[in-house]
Coordinates of C-alpha atoms in Angstrom, one line a residue:
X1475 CA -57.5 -19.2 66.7
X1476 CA -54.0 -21.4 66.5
X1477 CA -51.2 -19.7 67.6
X1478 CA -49.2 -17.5 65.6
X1479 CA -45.8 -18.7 64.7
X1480 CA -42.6 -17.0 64.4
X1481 CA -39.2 -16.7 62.7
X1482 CA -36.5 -18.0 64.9
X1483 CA -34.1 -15.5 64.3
X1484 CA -33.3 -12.3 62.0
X1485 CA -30.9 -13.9 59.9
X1486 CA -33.9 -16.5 59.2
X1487 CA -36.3 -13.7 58.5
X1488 CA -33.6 -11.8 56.1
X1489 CA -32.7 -15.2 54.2
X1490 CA -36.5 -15.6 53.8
X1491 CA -36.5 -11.7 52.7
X1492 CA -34.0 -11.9 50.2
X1493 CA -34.9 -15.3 48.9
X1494 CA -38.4 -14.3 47.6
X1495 CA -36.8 -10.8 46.0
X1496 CA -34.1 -13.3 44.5
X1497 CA -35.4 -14.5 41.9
X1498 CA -35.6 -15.7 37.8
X1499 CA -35.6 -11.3 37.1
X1500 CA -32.6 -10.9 38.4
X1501 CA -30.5 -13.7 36.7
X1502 CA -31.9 -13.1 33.6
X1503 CA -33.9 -9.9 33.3
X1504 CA -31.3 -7.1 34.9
X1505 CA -28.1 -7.5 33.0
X1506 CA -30.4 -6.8 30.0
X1507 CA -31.8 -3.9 31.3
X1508 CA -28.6 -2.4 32.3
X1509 CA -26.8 -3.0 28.9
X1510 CA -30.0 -1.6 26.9
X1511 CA -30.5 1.5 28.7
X1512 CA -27.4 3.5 29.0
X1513 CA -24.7 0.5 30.6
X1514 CA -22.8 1.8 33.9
X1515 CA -25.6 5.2 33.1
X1516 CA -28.4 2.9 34.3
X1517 CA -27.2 2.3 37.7
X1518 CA -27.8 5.6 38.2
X1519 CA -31.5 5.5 38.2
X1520 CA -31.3 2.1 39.3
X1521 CA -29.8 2.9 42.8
X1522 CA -31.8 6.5 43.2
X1523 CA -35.0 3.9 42.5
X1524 CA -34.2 1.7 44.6
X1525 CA -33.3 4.5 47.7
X1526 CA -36.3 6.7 46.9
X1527 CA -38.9 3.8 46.1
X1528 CA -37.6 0.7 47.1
X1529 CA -36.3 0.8 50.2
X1530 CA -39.2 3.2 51.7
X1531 CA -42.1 0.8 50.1
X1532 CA -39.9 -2.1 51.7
X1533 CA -40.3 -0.5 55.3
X1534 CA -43.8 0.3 54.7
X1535 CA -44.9 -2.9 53.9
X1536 CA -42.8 -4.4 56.7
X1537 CA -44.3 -2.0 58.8
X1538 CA -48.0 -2.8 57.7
X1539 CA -47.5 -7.0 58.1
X1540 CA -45.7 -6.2 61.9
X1541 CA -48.2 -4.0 63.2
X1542 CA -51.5 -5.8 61.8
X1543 CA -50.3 -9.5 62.2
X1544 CA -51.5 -11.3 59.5
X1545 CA -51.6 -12.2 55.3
X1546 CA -52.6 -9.5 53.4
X1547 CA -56.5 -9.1 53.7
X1548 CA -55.6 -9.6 57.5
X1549 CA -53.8 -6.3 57.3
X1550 CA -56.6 -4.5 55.3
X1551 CA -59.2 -5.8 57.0
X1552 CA -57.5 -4.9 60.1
X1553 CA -57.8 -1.4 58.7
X1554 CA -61.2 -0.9 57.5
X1555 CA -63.2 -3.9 56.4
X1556 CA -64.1 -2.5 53.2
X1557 CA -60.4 -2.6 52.0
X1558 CA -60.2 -6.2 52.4
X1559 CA -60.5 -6.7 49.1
X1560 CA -57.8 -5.4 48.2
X1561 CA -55.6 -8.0 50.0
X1562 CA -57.7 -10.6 48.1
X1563 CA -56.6 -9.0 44.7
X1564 CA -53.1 -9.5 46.1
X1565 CA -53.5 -12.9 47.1
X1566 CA -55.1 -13.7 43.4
X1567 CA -52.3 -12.3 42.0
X1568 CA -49.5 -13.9 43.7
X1569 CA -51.7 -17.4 43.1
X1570 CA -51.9 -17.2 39.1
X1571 CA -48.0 -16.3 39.6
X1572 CA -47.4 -19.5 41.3
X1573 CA -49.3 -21.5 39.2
X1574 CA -46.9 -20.4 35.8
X1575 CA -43.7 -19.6 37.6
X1576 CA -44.0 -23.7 39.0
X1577 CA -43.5 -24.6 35.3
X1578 CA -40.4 -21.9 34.3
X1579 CA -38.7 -23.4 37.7
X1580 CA -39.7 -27.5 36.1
X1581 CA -37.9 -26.0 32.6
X1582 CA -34.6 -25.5 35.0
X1583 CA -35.3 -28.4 37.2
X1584 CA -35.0 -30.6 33.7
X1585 CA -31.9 -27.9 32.3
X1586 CA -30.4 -28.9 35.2
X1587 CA -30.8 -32.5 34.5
X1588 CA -29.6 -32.1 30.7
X1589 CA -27.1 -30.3 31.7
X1590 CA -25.2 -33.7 32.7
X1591 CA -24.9 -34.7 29.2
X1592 CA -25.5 -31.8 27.4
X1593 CA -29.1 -32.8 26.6
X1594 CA -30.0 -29.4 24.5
X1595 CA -27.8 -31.0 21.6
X1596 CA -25.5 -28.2 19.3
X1597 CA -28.9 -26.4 18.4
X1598 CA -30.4 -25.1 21.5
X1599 CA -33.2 -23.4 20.0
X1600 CA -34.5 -26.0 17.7
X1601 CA -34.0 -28.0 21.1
X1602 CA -36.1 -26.0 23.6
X1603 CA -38.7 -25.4 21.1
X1604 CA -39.6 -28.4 18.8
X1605 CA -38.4 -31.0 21.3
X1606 CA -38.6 -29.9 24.9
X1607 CA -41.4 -27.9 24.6
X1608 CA -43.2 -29.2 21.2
X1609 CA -44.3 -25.4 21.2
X1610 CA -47.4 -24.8 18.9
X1611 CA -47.7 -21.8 17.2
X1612 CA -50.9 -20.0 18.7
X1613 CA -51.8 -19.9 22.6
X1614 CA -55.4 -21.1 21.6
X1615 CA -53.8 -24.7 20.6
X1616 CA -52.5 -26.3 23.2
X1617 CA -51.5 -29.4 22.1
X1618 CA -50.5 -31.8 24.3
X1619 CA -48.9 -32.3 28.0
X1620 CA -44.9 -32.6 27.7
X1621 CA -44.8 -35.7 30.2
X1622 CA -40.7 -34.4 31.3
X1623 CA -42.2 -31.0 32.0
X1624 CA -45.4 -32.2 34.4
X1625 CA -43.1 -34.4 36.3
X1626 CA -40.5 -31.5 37.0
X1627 CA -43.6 -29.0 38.0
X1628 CA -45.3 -31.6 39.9
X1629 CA -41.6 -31.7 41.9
X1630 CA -40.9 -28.7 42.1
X1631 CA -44.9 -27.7 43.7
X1632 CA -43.5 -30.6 46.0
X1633 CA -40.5 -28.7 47.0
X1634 CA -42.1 -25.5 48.1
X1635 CA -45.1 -26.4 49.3
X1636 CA -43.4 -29.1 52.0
X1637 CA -41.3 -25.8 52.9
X1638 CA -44.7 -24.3 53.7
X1639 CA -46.0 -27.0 54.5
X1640 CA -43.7 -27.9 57.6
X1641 CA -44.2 -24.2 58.9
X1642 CA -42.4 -20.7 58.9
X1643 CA -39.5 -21.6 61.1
X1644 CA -39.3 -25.6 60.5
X1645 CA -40.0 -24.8 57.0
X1646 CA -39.5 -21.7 54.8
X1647 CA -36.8 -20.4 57.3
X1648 CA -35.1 -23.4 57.3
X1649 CA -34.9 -23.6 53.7
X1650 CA -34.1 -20.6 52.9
X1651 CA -30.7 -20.8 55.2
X1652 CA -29.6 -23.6 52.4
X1653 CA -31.0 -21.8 49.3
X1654 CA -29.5 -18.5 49.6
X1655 CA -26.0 -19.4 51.0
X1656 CA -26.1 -22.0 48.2
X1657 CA -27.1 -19.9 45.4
X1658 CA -24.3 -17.1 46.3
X1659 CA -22.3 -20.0 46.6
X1660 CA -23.3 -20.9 42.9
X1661 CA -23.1 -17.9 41.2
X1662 CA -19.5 -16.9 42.6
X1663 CA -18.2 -20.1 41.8
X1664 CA -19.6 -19.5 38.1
X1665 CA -17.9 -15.8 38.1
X1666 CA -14.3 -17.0 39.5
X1667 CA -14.5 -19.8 36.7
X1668 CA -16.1 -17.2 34.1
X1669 CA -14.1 -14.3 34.4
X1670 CA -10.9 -16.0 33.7
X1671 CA -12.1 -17.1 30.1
X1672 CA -11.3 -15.0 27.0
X1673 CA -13.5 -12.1 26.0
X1674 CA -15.2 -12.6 29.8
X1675 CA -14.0 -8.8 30.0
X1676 CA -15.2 -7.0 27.0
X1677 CA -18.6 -8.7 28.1
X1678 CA -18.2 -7.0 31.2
X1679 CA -17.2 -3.5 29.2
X1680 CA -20.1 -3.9 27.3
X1681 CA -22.5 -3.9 30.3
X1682 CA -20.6 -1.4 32.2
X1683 CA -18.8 1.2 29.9
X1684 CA -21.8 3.8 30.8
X1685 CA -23.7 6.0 28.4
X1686 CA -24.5 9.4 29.7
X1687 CA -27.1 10.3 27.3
X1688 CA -29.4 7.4 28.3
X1689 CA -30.3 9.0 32.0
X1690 CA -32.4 11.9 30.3
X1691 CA -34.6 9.9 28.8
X1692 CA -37.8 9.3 30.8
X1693 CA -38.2 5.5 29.9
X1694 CA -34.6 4.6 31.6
X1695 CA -35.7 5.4 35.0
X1696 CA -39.5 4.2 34.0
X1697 CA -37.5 1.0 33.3
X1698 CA -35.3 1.1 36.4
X1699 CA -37.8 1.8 39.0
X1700 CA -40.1 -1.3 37.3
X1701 CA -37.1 -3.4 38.0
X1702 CA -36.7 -2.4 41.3
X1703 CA -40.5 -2.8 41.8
X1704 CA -40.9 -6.6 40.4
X1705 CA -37.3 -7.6 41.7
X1706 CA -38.1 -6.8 45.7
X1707 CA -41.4 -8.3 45.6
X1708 CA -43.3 -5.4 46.9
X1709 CA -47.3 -4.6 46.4
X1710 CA -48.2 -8.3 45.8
X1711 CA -48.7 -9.4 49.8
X1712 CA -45.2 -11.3 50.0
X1713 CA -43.8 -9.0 52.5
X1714 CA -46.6 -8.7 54.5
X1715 CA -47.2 -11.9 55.2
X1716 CA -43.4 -12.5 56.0
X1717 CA -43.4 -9.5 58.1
X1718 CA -46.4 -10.7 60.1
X1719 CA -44.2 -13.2 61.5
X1720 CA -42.0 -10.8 63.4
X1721 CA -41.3 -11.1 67.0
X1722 CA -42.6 -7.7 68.5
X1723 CA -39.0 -5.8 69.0
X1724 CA -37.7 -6.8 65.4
X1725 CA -35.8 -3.9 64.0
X1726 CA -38.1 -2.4 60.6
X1727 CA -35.6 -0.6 58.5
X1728 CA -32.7 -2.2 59.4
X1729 CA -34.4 -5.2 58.3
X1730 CA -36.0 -3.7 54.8
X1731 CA -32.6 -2.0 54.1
X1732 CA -30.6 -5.5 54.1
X1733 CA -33.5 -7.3 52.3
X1734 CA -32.9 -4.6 49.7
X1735 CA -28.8 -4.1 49.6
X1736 CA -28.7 -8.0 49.2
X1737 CA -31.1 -8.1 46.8
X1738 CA -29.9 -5.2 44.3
X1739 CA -26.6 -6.6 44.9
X1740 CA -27.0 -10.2 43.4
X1741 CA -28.9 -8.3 40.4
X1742 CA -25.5 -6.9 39.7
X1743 CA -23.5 -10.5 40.6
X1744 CA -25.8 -11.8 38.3
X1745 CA -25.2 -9.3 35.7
X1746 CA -21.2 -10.0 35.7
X1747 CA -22.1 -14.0 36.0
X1748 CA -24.1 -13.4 32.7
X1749 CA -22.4 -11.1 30.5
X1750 CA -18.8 -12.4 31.3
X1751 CA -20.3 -15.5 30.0
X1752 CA -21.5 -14.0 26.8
X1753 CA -18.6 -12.1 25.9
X1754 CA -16.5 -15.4 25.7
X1755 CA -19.2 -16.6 23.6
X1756 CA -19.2 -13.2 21.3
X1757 CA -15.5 -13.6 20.9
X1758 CA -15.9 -17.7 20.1
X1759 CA -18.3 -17.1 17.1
X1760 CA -16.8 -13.8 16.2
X1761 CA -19.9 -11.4 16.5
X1762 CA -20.5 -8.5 18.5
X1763 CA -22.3 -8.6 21.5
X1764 CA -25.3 -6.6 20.6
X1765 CA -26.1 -9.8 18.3
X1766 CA -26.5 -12.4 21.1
X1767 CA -27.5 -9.9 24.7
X1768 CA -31.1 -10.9 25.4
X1769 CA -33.0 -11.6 28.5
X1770 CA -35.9 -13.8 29.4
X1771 CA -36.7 -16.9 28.3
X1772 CA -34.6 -17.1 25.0
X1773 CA -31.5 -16.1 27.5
X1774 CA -31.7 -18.8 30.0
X1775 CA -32.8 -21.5 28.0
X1776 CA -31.0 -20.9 24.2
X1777 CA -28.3 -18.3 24.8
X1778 CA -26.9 -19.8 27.6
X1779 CA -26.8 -23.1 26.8
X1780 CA -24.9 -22.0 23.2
X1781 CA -22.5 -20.0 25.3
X1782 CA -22.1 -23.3 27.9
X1783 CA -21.7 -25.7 24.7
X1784 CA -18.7 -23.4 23.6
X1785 CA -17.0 -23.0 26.7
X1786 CA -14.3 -25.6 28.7
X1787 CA -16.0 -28.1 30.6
X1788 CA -19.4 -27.7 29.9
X1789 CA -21.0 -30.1 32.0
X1790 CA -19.7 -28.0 35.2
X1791 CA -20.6 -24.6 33.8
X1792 CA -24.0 -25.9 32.5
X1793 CA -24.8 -27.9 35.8
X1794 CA -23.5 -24.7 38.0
X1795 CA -25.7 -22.4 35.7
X1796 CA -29.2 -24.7 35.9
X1797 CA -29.3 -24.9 39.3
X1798 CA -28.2 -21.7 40.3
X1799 CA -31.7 -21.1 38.2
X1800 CA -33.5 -23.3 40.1
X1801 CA -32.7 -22.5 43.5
X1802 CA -33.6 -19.0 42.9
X1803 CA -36.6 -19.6 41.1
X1804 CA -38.0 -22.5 44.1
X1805 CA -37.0 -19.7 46.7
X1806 CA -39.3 -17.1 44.9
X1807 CA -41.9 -19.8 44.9
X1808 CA -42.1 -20.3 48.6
X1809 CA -43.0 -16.9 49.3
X1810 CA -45.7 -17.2 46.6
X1811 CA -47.1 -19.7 48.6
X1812 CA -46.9 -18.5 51.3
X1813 CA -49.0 -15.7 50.8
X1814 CA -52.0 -18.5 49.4
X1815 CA -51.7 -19.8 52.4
X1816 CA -51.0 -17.7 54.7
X1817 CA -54.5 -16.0 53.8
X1818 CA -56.6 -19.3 54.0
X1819 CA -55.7 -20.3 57.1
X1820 CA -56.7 -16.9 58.8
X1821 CA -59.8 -17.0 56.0
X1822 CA -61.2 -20.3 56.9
X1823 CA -59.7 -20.7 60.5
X1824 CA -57.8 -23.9 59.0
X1825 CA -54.6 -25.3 60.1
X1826 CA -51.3 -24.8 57.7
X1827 CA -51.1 -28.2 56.4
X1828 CA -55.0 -28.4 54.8
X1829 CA -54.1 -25.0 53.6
X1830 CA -51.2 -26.2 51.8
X1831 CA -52.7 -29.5 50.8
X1832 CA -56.0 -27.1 49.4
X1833 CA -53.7 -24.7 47.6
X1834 CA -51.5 -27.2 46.4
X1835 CA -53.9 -29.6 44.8
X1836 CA -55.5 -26.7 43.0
X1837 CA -52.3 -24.8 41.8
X1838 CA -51.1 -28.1 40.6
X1839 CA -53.9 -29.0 38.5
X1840 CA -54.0 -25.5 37.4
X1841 CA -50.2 -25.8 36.0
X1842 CA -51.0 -28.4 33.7
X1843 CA -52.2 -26.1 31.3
X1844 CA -48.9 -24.6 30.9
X1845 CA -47.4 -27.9 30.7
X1846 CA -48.7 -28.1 27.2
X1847 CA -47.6 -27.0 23.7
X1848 CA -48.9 -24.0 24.2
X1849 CA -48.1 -23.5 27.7
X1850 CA -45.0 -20.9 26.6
X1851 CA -47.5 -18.8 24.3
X1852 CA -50.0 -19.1 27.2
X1853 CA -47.6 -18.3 29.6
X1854 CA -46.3 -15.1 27.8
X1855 CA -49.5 -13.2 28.0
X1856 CA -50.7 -14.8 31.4
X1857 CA -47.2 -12.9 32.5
X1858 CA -47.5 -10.0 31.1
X1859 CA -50.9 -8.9 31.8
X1860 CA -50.6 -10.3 35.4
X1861 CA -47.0 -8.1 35.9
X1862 CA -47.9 -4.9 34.0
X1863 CA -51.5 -4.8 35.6
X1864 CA -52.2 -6.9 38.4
X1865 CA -49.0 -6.5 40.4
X1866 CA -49.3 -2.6 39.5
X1867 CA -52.6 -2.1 40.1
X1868 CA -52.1 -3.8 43.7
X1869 CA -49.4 -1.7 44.5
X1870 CA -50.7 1.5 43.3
X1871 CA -53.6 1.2 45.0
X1872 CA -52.1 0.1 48.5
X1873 CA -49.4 2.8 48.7
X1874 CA -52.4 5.3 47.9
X1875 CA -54.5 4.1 50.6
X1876 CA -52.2 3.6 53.2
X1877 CA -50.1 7.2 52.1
X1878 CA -53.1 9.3 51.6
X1879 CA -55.9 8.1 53.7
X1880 CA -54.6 6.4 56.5
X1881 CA -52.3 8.0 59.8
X1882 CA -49.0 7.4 58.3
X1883 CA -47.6 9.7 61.1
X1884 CA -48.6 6.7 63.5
X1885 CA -47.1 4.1 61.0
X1886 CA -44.1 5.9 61.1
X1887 CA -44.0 6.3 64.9
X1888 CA -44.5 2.3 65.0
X1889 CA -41.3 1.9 62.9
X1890 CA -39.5 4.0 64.7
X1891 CA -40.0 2.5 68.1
X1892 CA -38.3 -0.3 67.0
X1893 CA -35.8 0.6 64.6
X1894 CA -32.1 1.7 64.4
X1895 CA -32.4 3.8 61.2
X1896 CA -35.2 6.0 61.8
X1897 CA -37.1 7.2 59.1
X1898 CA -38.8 10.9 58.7
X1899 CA -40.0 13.5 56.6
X1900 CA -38.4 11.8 53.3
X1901 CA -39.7 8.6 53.5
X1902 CA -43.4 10.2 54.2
X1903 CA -42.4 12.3 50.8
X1904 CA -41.2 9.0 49.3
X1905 CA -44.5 7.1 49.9
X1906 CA -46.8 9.8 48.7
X1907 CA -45.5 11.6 45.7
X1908 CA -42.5 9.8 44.3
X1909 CA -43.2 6.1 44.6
X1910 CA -46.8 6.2 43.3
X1911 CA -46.4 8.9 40.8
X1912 CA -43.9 6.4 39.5
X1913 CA -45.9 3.2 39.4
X1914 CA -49.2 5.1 38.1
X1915 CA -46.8 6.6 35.0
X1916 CA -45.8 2.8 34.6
X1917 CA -49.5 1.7 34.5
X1918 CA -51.3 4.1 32.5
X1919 CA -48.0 3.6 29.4
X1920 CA -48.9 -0.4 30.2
X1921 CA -52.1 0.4 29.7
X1922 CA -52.3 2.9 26.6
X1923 CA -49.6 0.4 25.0
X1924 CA -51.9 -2.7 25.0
X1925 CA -55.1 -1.2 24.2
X1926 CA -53.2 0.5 21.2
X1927 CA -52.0 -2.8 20.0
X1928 CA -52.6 -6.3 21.1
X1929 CA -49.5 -7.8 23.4
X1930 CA -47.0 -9.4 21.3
X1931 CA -48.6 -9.4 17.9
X1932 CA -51.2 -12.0 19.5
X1933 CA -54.8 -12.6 18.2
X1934 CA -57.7 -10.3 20.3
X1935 CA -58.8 -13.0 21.2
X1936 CA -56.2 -14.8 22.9
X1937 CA -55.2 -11.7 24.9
X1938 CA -58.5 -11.4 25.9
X1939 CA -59.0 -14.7 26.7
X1940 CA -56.0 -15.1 28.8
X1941 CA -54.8 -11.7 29.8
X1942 CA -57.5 -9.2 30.1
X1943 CA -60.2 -11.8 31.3
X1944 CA -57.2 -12.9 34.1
X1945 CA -57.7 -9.6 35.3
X1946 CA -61.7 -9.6 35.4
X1947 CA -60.8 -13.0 37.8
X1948 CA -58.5 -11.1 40.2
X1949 CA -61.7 -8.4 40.6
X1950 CA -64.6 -11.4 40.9
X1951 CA -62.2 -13.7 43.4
X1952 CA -61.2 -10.5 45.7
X1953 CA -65.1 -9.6 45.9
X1954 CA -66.3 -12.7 46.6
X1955 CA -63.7 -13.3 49.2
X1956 CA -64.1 -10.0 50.6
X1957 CA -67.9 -10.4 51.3
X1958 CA -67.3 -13.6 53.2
X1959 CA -65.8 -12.6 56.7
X1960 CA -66.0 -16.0 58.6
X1961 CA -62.5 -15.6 60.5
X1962 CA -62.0 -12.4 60.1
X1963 CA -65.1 -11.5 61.0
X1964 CA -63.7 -12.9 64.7
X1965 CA -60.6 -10.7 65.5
X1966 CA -61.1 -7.9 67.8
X1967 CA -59.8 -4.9 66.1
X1968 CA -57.8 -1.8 68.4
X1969 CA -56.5 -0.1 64.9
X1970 CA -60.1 1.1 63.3
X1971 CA -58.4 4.9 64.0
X1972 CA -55.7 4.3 61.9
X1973 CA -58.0 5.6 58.7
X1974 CA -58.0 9.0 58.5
X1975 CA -61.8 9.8 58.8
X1976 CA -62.0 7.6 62.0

C-alpha cells in the first residue's frame, strides 16, 4: 500500500472544506429560497438547520473519514464488509454529479468569456437557448454537440482533475488557497460596486424584510434543512474522503463548525451580491421584483446577464459575475473528484495519477452527452433524480447505520479526544432523531411527488430512461463493486467492534 498523504496545514484542509460546500447552490439557488419562503423569516430555520443538522452531520462525517482512513467504502468496509456498498452508492453518485456539473461549470467558463464583449447580445434568453445551447425540445433528441461547450467541459475536467491529479497537498490544497480567497475576493468586489447602484436596496428589502407567517409552515424548514443538506456536501462521501487526510491530532468540531459558518455565510454574501443586483434591474425596467427573482439556470445565465446589460460598465460586472461562477463551481468539482478517485486507488491498489487518468477519460467521454442539444433537458432530470434520491438516499441510510447500529458513544469519544468544542448528549440526539427524521420526510415527499406526476411535465419515458433507471445504476455499480474486495480485502481491520452486535 502507498503511503497515505496528508494536508499540510488546517487552513489547507478548511479551504478545501469550504471550497467543495461552496458551490453553484449557493450563488444561485439560496437567495431564491430565502425570498420565496418567508424573507429575513427563513433564516430562522435556516440557521436552527444548519445548528441542529448541519453542523452535527459535518462532525460526524469528519469523524468517520479521520478515524477509518480512507474514501468512502474504505470507511464502511472498515466497519463491517457488508456495508461497503454503501460507500459505492456514494461514490456512483458523486461520479454522475461530476460528469453534468463539468458542463454547468464549461456554460460559465464560456459566460465568462462573452462577458468581454457582451456576447449574450440584448436578448439573453433567445441567446442561451437557440444559440448557445441550440436546445431541442425533448431530452430524447439530442441533437448535436455544441463545439464552444465541449471545449470549455473538456477545460474545465482539465482543471480539476490536474488539481487531483498533482495530489492532496500539491494539488487540491494548493488550489483551493487561490480559489476561495479569490472568490470572496470576487463577490465583495461585486457587492461594494452593486450596492451603490439605484434600487440595490429595495432588492435587499425584498429578500430580507421577514415574513412571520412563513416559519409555521412545514415546507419552509423542509426547504431550509434541504439547502443546508446539498449546500455542505454531506452524505455523498466528499467529507470523508477529505477528512481521511487528517494528521492524527487535527481538531474535529472546530474544524466542521468553520467548514460550516464559512459556508452558510457566503450563501447569505451571495444572496446580497444577487438581489442588490436585481433590484437595480427591477427599478431599470420598472417592474416589481417578484417578476424577475428566480434561481437556477434561467438566473445565472438569462437574469443576470439582462440585469449586467442594464447596469454601468457591464463588461466589469459581467466578467466579475462569470468567474465568480466558475471558480466556485471548479472548486465543487475537485472534491467530486476526489472522492472517484480517492476510492479507486484504495479499490485497485493504483497510484493517484492512473486513477485520475481512468476517471478522467471516462467522465469526459461521459459529458459529451450533455454537450448536446439536449444536454440541458437531459441534464434537468439527470439532476433531479440524482439530488432528490441518490444523494438522500445515501445520506439517510448512513446516518441510520452509523446512529443506530453502530457505538456512536465510541465515535463520540474519538471526537472528543481531539477537539476543543466537545460534543455530548445533543449531538447524539441530533444524529438519531432530528437529522434523519428530517431527510427521510424530504425523501418520501420526493418520492410520493414524482411517482404522482412525472418530473417537470417530461414524457415517462424520458424520466425513466434518464432518472429512475440512473438510480437502478447507482444500485448495480455499488453491488458489483462491493463483491469485489481486491484491496480492501488487504487491510487489517482493529474497528470490527464498532457495530453494535460485535
Amino acid at each position: 500500500m502507498q503511503k497515505r498523504e496528508m494536508w499540510g496545514s488546517r487552513t489547507g484542509f478548511v479551504m478545501a472544506a469550504v471550497g467543495s460546500a461552496i458551490g453553484l447552490g449557493n450563488i444561485w439557488r439560496f437567495p431564491y429560497m430565502v425570498y420565496d419562503n418567508g424573507g429575513g423569516a427563513f433564516l430562522i430555520p435556516y440557521f436552527a438547520a444548519m445548528l441542529i443538522a448541519g453542523i452535527p452531520f459535518m462532525i460526524l462525517e469528519f469523524g468517520l473519514g479521520k478515524k477509518f482512513i480512507g474514501s468512502a467504502p474504505k470507511v464502511f468496509s472498515s466497519i463491517s464488509r457488508k456495508w461497503e456498498w454503501l460507500g459505492w452508492w456514494q461514490v456512483m453518485v458523486s461520479f454522475i454529479i461530476t460528469t453534468y456539473y463539468a458542463v454547468v461549470v464549461a456554460w460559465a467558463l464560456n459566460y465568462f468569456v462573452l462577458a468581454f464583449f457582451q456576447g449574450w447580445g440584448t436578448a439573453p434568453k433567445d441567446f442561451f437557448f437557440t444559440k448557445f445551447l441550440a436546445a431541442t425540445d425533448s431530452p430524447l433528441h439530442w441533437g448535436s454537440v455544441r463545439p464552444e461547450i465541449l471545449i470549455a467541459t473538456a477545460a474545465a475536467w482539465f482543471l480539476t482533475i490536474f488539481a487531483v491529479f498533482t495530489g492532496v497537498k500539491s494539488g487540491i490544497e494548493r488550489t483551493n488557497k487561490i480559489f476561495m480567497p479569490l472568490l470572496f475576493l470576487l463577490v465583495f468586489v461585486f457587492i461594494g460596486r452593486g450596492l451603490m447602484l439605484p434600487g440595490a436596496v429595495d432588492g435587499l428589502n425584498w429578500l430580507f424584510t421577514p415574513d412571520f407567517s412563513a416559519i409555521k409552515e412545514g415546507k419552509v424548514w423542509a426547504d431550509a434543512f434541504g439547502q443546508i443538506f446539498y449546500s455542505l456536501s454531506i452524505g455523498f462521501a466528499i467529507m470523508l474522503s477529505y477528512a481521511s487526510y487528517l494528521p492524527e491530532e487535527s481538531d474535529i468540531s472546530n474544524n466542521a463548525c468553520m467548514t460550516v459558518f464559512i459556508n452558510c455565510g457566503f450563501s447569505i454574501i451571495s444572496g446580497i451580491m444577487i438581489f442588490s443586483v436585481l433590484g437595480y434591474m427591477a427599478q431599470q425596467q420598472g417592474v416589481p421584483i417578484s417578476k424577475i427573482a428566480t434561481s437556477g439556470v434561467g438566473l445565472a445565465f438569462i437574469t443576470l446577464p439582462t440585469a449586467i446589460n442594464l447596469m454601468p460598465a457591464p463588461i466589469f460586472f459581467g466578467t466579475l459575475f462569470f468567474l465568480a461562477l466558475s471558480v466556485a463551481g471548479l472548486s465543487s468539482m475537485i472534491s467530486l473528484n476526489e472522492v472517484v478517485v480517492a476510492a479507486l486507488m484504495e479499490k485497485m491498489n493504483i497510484s493517484r495519477k492512473k486513477a485520475a487518468v481512468i476517471f478522467c477519460s471516462v467522465g469526459f467521454l461521459i459529458s459529451i452527452v450533455f454537450t448536446t442539444g439536449g444536454g440541458l433537458l437531459l441534464l434537468d432530470i439527470v439532476d433531479h433524480f440524482i439530488n432528490n434520491f441518490g444523494v438522500l438516499i445515501g445520506g439517510v441510510i448512513e446516518i441510520i447505520f452509523v446512529a443506530w447500529f453502530c457505538r456512536v458513544d465510541d465515535l463520540r469519544a474519538y471526537i472528543n479526544s481531539s477537539s476543543e468544542i466537545k460534543i455530548g448528549g445533543l449531538w447524539s440526539l441530533s444524529i438519531r432523531f432530528v437529522a434523519p427524521a428530517m431527510l427521510c420526510f424530504m425523501l418520501v415527499s420526493n418520492f410520493v411527488g414524482d411517482v404522482s406526476k412525472n418530473y417537470g411535465g417530461y414524457s415517462g419515458t424520458a424520466t425513466l430512461a434518464f432518472g429512475w433507471s440512473t438510480l437502478f445504476v447507482c444500485i448495480a455499480f455499488a453491488a458489483f463493486c462491493s463483491r469485489h474486495n481486491h484491496a480492501f480485502a488487504l487491510i487489517e481491520n482493529t474497528n470490527r467492534n464498532f457495530l453494535k452486535r460485535s
